[in-house]
Short mmCIF file of C-alpha atoms and ligand atoms in Angstrom, two decimals:
data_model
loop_
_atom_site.label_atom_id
_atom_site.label_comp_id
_atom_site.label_asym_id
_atom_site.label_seq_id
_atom_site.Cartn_x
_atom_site.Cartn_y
_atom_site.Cartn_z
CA UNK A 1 -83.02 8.64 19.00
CA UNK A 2 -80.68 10.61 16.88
CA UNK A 3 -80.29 10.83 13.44
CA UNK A 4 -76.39 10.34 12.94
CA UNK A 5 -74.23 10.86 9.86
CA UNK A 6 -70.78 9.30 9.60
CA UNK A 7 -68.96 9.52 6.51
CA UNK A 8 -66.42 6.66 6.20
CA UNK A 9 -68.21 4.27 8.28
CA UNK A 10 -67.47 1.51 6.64
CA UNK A 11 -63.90 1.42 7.66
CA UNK A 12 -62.30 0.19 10.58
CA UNK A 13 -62.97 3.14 13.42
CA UNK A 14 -66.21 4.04 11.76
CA UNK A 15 -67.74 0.52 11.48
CA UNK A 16 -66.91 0.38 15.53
CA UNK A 17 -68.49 3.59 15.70
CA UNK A 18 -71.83 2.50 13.87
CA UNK A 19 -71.77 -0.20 16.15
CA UNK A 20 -71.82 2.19 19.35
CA UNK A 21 -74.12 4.45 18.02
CA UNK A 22 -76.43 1.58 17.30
CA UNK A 23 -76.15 -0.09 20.48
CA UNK A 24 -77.47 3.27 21.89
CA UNK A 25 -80.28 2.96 20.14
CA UNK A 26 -79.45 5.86 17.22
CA UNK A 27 -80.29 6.02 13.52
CA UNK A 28 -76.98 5.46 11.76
CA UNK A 29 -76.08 6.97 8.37
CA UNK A 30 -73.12 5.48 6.60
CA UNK A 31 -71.72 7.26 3.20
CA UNK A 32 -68.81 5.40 2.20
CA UNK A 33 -67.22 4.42 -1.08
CA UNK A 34 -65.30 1.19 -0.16
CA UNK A 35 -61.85 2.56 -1.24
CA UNK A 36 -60.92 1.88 2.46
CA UNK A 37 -63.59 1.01 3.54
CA UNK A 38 -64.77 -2.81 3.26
CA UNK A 39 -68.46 -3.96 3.42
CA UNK A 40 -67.08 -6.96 5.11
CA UNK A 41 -66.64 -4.42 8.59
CA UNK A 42 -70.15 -3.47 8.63
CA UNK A 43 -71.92 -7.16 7.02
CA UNK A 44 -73.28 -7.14 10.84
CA UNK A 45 -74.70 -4.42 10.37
CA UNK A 46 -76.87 -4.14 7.52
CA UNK A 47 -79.49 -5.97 8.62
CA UNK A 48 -80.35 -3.70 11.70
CA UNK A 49 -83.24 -1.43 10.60
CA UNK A 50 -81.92 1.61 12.07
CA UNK A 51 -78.86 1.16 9.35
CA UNK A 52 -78.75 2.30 6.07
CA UNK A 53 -75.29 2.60 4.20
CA UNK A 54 -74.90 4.78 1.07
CA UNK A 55 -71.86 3.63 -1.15
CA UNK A 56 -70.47 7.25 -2.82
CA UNK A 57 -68.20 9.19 -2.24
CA UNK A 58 -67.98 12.92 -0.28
CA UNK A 59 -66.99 14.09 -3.35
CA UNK A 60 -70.47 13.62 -4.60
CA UNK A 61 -72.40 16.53 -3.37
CA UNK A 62 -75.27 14.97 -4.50
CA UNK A 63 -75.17 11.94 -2.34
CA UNK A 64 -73.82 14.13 0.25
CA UNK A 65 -75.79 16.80 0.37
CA UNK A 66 -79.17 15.36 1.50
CA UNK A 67 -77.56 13.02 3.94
CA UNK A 68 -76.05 16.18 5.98
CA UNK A 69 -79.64 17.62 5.53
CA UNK A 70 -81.37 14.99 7.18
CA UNK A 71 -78.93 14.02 9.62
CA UNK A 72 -78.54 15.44 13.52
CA UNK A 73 -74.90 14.89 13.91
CA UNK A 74 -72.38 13.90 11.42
CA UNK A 75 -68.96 12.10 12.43
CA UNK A 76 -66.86 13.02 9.63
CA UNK A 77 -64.08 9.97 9.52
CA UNK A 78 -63.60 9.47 5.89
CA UNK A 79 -60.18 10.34 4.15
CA UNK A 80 -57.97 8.48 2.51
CA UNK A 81 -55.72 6.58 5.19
CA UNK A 82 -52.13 4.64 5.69
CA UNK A 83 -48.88 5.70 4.81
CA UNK A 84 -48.73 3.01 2.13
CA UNK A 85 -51.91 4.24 0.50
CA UNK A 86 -50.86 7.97 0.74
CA UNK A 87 -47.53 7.62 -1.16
CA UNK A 88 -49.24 4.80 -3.58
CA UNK A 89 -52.02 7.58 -4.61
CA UNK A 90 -50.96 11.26 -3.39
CA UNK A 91 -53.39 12.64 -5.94
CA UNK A 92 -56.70 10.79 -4.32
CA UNK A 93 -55.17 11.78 -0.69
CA UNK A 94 -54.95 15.31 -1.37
CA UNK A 95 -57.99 15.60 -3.13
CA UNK A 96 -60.05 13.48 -1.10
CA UNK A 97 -59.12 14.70 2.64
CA UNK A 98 -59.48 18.46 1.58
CA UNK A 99 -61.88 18.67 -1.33
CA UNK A 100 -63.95 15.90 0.45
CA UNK A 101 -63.74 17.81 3.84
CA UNK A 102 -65.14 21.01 2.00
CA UNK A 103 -67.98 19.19 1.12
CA UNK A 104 -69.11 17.70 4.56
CA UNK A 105 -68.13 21.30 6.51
CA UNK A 106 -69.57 23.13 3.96
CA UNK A 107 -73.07 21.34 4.09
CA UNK A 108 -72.50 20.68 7.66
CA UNK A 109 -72.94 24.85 8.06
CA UNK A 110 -75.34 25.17 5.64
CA UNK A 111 -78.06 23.45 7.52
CA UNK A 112 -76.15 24.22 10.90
CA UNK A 113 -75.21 20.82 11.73
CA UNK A 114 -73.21 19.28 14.39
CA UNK A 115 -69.85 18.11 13.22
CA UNK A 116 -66.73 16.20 14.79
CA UNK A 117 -63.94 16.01 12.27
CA UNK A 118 -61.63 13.20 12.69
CA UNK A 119 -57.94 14.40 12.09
CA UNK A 120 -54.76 12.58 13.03
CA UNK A 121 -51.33 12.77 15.10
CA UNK A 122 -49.56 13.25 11.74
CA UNK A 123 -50.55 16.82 11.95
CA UNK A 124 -47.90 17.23 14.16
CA UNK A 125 -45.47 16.20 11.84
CA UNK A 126 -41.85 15.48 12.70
CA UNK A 127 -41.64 17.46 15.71
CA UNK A 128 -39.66 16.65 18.31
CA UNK A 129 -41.78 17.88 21.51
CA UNK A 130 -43.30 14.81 22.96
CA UNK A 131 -46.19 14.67 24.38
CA UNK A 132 -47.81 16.23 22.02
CA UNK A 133 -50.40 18.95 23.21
CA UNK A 134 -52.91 20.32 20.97
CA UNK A 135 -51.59 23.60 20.72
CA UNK A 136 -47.86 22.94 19.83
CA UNK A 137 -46.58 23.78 16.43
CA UNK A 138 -46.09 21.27 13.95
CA UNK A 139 -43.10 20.38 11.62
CA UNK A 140 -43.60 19.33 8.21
CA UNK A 141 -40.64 18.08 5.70
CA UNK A 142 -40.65 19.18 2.27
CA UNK A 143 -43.38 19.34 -0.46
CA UNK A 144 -41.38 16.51 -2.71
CA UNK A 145 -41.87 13.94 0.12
CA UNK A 146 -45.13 13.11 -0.21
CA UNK A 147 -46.07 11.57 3.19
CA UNK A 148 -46.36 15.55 4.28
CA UNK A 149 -49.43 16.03 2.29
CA UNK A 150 -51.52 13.74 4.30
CA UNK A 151 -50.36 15.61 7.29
CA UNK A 152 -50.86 19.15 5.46
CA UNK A 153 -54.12 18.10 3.99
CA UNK A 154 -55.19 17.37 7.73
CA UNK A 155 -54.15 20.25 8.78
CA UNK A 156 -56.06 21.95 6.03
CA UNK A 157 -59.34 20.27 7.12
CA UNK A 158 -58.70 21.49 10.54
CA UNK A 159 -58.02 24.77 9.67
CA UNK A 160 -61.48 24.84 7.87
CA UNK A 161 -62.90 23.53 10.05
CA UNK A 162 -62.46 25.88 12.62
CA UNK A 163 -62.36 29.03 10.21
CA UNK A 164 -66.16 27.76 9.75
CA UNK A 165 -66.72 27.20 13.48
CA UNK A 166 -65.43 30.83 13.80
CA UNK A 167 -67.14 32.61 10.68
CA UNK A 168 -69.84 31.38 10.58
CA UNK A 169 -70.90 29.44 13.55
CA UNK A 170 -70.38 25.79 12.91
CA UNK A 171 -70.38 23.52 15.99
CA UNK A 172 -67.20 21.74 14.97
CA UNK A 173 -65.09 19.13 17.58
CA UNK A 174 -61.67 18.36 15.91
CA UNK A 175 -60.43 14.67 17.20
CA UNK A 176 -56.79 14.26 16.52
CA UNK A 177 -56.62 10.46 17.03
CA UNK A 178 -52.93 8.75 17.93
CA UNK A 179 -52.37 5.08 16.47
CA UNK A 180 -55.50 3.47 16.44
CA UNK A 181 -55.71 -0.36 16.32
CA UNK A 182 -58.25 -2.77 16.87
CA UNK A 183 -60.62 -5.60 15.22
CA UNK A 184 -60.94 -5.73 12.01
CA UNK A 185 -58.20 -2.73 11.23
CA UNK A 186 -55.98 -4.36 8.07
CA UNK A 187 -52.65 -3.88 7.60
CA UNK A 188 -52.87 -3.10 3.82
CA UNK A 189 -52.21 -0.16 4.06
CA UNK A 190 -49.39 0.26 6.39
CA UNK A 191 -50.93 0.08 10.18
CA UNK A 192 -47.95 -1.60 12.07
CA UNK A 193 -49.79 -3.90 14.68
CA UNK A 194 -51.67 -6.44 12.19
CA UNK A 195 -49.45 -6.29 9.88
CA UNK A 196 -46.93 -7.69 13.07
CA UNK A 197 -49.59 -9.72 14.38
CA UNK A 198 -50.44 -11.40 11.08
CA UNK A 199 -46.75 -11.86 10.39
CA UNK A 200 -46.44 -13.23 13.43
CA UNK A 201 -49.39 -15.95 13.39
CA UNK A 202 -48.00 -16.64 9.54
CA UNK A 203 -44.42 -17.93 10.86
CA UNK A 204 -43.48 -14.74 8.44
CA UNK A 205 -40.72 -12.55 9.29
CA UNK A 206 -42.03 -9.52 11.18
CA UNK A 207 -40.64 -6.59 8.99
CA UNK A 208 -39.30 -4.02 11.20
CA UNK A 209 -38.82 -0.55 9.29
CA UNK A 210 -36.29 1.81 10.00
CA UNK A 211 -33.84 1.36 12.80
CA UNK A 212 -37.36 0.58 14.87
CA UNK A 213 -36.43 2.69 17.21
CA UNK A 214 -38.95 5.24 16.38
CA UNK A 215 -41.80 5.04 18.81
CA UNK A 216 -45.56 4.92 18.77
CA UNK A 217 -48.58 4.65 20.93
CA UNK A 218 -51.93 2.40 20.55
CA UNK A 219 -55.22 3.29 21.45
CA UNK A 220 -57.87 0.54 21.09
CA UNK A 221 -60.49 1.48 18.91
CA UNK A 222 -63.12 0.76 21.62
CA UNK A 223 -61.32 3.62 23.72
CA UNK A 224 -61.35 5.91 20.75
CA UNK A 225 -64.60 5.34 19.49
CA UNK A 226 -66.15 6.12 23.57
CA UNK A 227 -63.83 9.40 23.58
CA UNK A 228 -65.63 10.32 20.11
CA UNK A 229 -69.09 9.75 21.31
CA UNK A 230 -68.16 11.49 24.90
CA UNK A 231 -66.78 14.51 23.47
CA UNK A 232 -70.24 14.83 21.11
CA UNK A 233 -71.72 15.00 23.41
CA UNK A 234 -69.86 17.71 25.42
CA UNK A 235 -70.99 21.48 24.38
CA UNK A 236 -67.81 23.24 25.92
CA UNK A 237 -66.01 20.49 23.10
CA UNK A 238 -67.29 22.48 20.64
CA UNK A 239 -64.96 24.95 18.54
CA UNK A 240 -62.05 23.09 19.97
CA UNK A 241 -59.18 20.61 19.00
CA UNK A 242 -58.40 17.16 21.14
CA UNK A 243 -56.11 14.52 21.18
CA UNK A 244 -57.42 11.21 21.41
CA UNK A 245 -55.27 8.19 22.10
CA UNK A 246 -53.17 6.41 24.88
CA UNK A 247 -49.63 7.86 25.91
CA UNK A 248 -48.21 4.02 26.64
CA UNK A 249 -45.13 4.77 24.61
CA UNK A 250 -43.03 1.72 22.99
CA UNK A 251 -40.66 1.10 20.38
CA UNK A 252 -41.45 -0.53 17.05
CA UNK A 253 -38.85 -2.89 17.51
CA UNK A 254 -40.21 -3.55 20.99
CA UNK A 255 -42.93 -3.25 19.63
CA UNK A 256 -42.08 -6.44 17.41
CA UNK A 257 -40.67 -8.56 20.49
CA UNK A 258 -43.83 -8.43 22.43
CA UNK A 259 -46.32 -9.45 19.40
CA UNK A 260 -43.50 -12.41 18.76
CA UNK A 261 -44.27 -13.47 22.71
CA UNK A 262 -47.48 -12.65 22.88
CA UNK A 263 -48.48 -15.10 19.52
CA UNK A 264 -46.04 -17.16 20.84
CA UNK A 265 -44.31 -17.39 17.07
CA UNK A 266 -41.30 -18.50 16.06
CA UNK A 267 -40.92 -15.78 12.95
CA UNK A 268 -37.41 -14.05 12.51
CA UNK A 269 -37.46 -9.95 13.19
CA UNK A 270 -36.40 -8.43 9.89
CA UNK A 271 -34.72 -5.07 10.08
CA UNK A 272 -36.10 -3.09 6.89
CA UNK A 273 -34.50 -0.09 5.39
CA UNK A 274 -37.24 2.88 5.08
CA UNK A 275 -36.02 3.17 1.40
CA UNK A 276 -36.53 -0.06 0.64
CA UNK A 277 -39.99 -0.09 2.75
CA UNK A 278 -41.59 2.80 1.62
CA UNK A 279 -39.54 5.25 -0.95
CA UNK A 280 -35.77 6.98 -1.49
CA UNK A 281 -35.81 9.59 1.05
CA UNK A 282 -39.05 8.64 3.29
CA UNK A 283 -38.97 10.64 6.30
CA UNK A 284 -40.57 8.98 9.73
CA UNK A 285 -41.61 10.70 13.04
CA UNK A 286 -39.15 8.87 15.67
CA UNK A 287 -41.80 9.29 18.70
CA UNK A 288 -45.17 10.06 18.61
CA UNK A 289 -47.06 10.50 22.14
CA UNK A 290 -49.66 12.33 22.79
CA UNK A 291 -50.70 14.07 25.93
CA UNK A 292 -54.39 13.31 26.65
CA UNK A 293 -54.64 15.80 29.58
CA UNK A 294 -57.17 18.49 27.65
CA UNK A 295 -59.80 15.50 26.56
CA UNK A 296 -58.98 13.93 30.72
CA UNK A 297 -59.95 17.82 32.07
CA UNK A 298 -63.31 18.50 29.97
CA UNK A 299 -64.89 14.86 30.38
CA UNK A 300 -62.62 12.43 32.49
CA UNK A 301 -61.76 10.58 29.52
CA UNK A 302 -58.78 8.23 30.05
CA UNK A 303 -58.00 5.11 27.56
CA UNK A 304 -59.01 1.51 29.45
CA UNK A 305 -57.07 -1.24 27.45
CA UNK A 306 -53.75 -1.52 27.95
CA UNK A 307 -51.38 -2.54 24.80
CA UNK A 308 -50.55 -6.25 26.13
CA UNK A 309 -54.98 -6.59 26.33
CA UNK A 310 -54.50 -4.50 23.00
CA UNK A 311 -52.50 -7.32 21.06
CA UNK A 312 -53.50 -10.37 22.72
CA UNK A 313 -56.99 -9.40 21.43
CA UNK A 314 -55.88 -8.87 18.05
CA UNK A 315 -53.77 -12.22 18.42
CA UNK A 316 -57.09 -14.17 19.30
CA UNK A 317 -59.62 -12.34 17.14
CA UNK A 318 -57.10 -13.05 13.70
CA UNK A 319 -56.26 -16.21 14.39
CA UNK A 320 -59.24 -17.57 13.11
CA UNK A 321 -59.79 -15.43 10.16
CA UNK A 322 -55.93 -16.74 8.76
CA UNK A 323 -56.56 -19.56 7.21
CA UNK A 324 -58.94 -17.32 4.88
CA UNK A 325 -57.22 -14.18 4.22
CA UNK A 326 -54.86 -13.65 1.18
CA UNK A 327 -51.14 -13.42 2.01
CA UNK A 328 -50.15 -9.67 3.46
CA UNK A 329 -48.65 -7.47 0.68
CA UNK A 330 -45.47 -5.98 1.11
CA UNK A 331 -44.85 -2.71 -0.22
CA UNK A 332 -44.32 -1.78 -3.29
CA UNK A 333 -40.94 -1.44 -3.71
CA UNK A 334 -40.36 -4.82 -1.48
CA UNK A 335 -42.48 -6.99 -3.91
CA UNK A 336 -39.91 -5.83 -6.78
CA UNK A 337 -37.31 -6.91 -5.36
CA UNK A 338 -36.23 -9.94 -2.55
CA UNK A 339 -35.76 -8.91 1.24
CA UNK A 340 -32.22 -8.32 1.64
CA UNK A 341 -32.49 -6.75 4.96
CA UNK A 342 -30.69 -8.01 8.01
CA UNK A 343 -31.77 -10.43 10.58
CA UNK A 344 -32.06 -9.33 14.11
CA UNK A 345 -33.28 -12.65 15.45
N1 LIG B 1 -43.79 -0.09 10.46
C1 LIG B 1 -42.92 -1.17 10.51
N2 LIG B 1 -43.25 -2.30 9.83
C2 LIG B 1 -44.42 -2.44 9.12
C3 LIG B 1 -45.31 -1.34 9.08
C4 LIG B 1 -44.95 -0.18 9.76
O1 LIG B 1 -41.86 -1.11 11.15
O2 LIG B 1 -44.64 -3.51 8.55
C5 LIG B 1 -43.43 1.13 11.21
C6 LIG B 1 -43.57 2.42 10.44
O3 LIG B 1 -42.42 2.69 9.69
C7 LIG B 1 -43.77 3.41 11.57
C8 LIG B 1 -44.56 2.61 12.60
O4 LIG B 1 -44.32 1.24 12.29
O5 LIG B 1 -42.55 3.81 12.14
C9 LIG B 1 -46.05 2.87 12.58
O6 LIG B 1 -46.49 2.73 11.26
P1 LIG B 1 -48.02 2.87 10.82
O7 LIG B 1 -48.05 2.85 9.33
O8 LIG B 1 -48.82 1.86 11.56
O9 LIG B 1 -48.48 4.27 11.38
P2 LIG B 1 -47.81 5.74 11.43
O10 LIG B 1 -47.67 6.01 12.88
O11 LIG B 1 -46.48 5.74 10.76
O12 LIG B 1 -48.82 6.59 10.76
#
């Protein structure tokens, strides 16, 4: 039994994780301050003995400090997440994801502790070379649009992260995850598929931003979270950067059309301007695939759901919970004003 660390386990990927890492019979260790993060994720949990959830933040060396101490391995997953949240509080996204990140590496070499750092796809930026391979450039916009510093402070974590892998000897694994989507992920925050699939089940107009041509791919979380555990447990991982996700490539306005089938709604597909979605002058990444062939050639890994099992799981598991959640919030710029987009169907 291990002694495992994972900061921003109460969120949506890391309260799966805890899960896993439970069900294999580890000692889980959950620091987490709930910005994100919701207790509700990880209510299952807290009555397993081998469970023990510390609400602070990774900015509190203090908290953090004897947690890394005592721990084996530590997944480090929290940082501020969702485009929505990054451009409502660019302050607490860049200070979080790197200041926070020097904390956990920092202790992390200090006691010489094994540490996977979970980055994102938006390192890449807006470049245009799809798949994505983990050793292609990336393309940033400039520093006045802000969605860039989550994708800069990423890339800042990573870069630590592997200047303290290479100075001074920290077993680091770098997971760049693609899309992930899943039970229990909210779409408060941005996160396309429930906020479609709750729009959807609501008779709501499914708010497509952009031209929705711009293309994504999903990864289940129960994929991800078995390519996080798999590469922890691979030494030759170690000092090295992967992409995690599932290269099934679709549309956003496709996207739209099949969660409309698939909950068998009747809601309207509502073309959204980015300006009017997000802010004047928001910049999006038209495709975004990754190529999964480094993570397939050190451990075998390949993705199992496909994205029809993907939503018609998501379909069925929110169903039930609608009739109890509070409406979904637009943005912020759509709830000062009415939607004057046009309709598409
Ligand atoms: N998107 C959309 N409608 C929504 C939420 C998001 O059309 O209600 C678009 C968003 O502009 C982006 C894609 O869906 O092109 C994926 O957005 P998400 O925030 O899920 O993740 P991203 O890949 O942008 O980080």
């Amino acid at each position: 039994m291990s002694k495992v660390l994972v900061t921003g386990g109460a969120g949506f990927i890391g309260s799966h994780l805890c899960e896993a890492l439970l069900q294999r019979g580890d000692q889980v260790f959950v620091i987490d301050d709930l910005s994100t993060g919701r207790i509700e994720n990880i209510a299952h949990l807290q009555d397993n003995k081998h469970f023990h959830l510390t609400i602070g933040s990774i900015l509190d060396l203090s908290r953090l400090e004897p947690l890394i101490r005592r721990a084996d391995v530590i997944f480090h997953l929290a940082a501020v997440v969702g485009v929505q949240k990054i451009i409502d509080a660019p302050v607490e996204t860049i200070e979080t994801n790197i200041l926070g990140s020097h904390n956990v590496l920092s202790q992390a070499a200090r006691y010489g502790k094994l540490c996977l750092v979970a980055s994102t796809s938006e390192v890449y930026g807006k470049s245009k070379k799809v798949p994505f391979t983990e050793d292609d450039d990336a393309v940033y916009g400039p520093t006045n649009k802000s969605r860039w510093s989550y994708a800069c402070s990423k890339a800042i974590d990573e870069f630590l992260a592997l200047a303290y892998c290479n100075a001074q000897g920290l077993p680091v694994i770098i997971a760049r995850l693609f899309n992930t989507t899943g039970p229990r992920q909210t779409g408060r925050y941005g996160m396309v598929l429930p906020r479609f699939v709750d729009q959807a089940l609501r008779s709501e107009p499914i708010t497509v931003f952009g031209n929705g041509h711009q293309t994504r791919c999903f990864a289940d979380v129960s994929d991800v979270v078995r390519a996080l555990l798999t590469l922890m447990e691979h030494p030759k991982a170690i000092g090295q950067v992967f992409n995690i996700g599932n290269p099934q490539e679709i549309s956003i306005y496709q996207l739209a059309k099949l969660v409309k089938r698939l909950a068998d709604s009747d809601s309207e597909i509502r073309m959204i301007p980015y300006d009017e979605a997000y802010q004047p002058g928001f910049e999006d990444m038209e495709r975004r695939v990754p190529s999964i062939e480094k993570i397939f050639r050190l451990v075998g890994y390949r993705p199992r759901l496909k994205l029809r099992e993907i939503i018609s799981h998501m379909i069925e598991s929110r169903r039930g919970e609608l009739v109890t959640t509070e409406a979904l919030p637009v943005t912020a710029a759509l709830q000062s004003q009415s939607l004057r987009a046009g309709v598409v169907e």
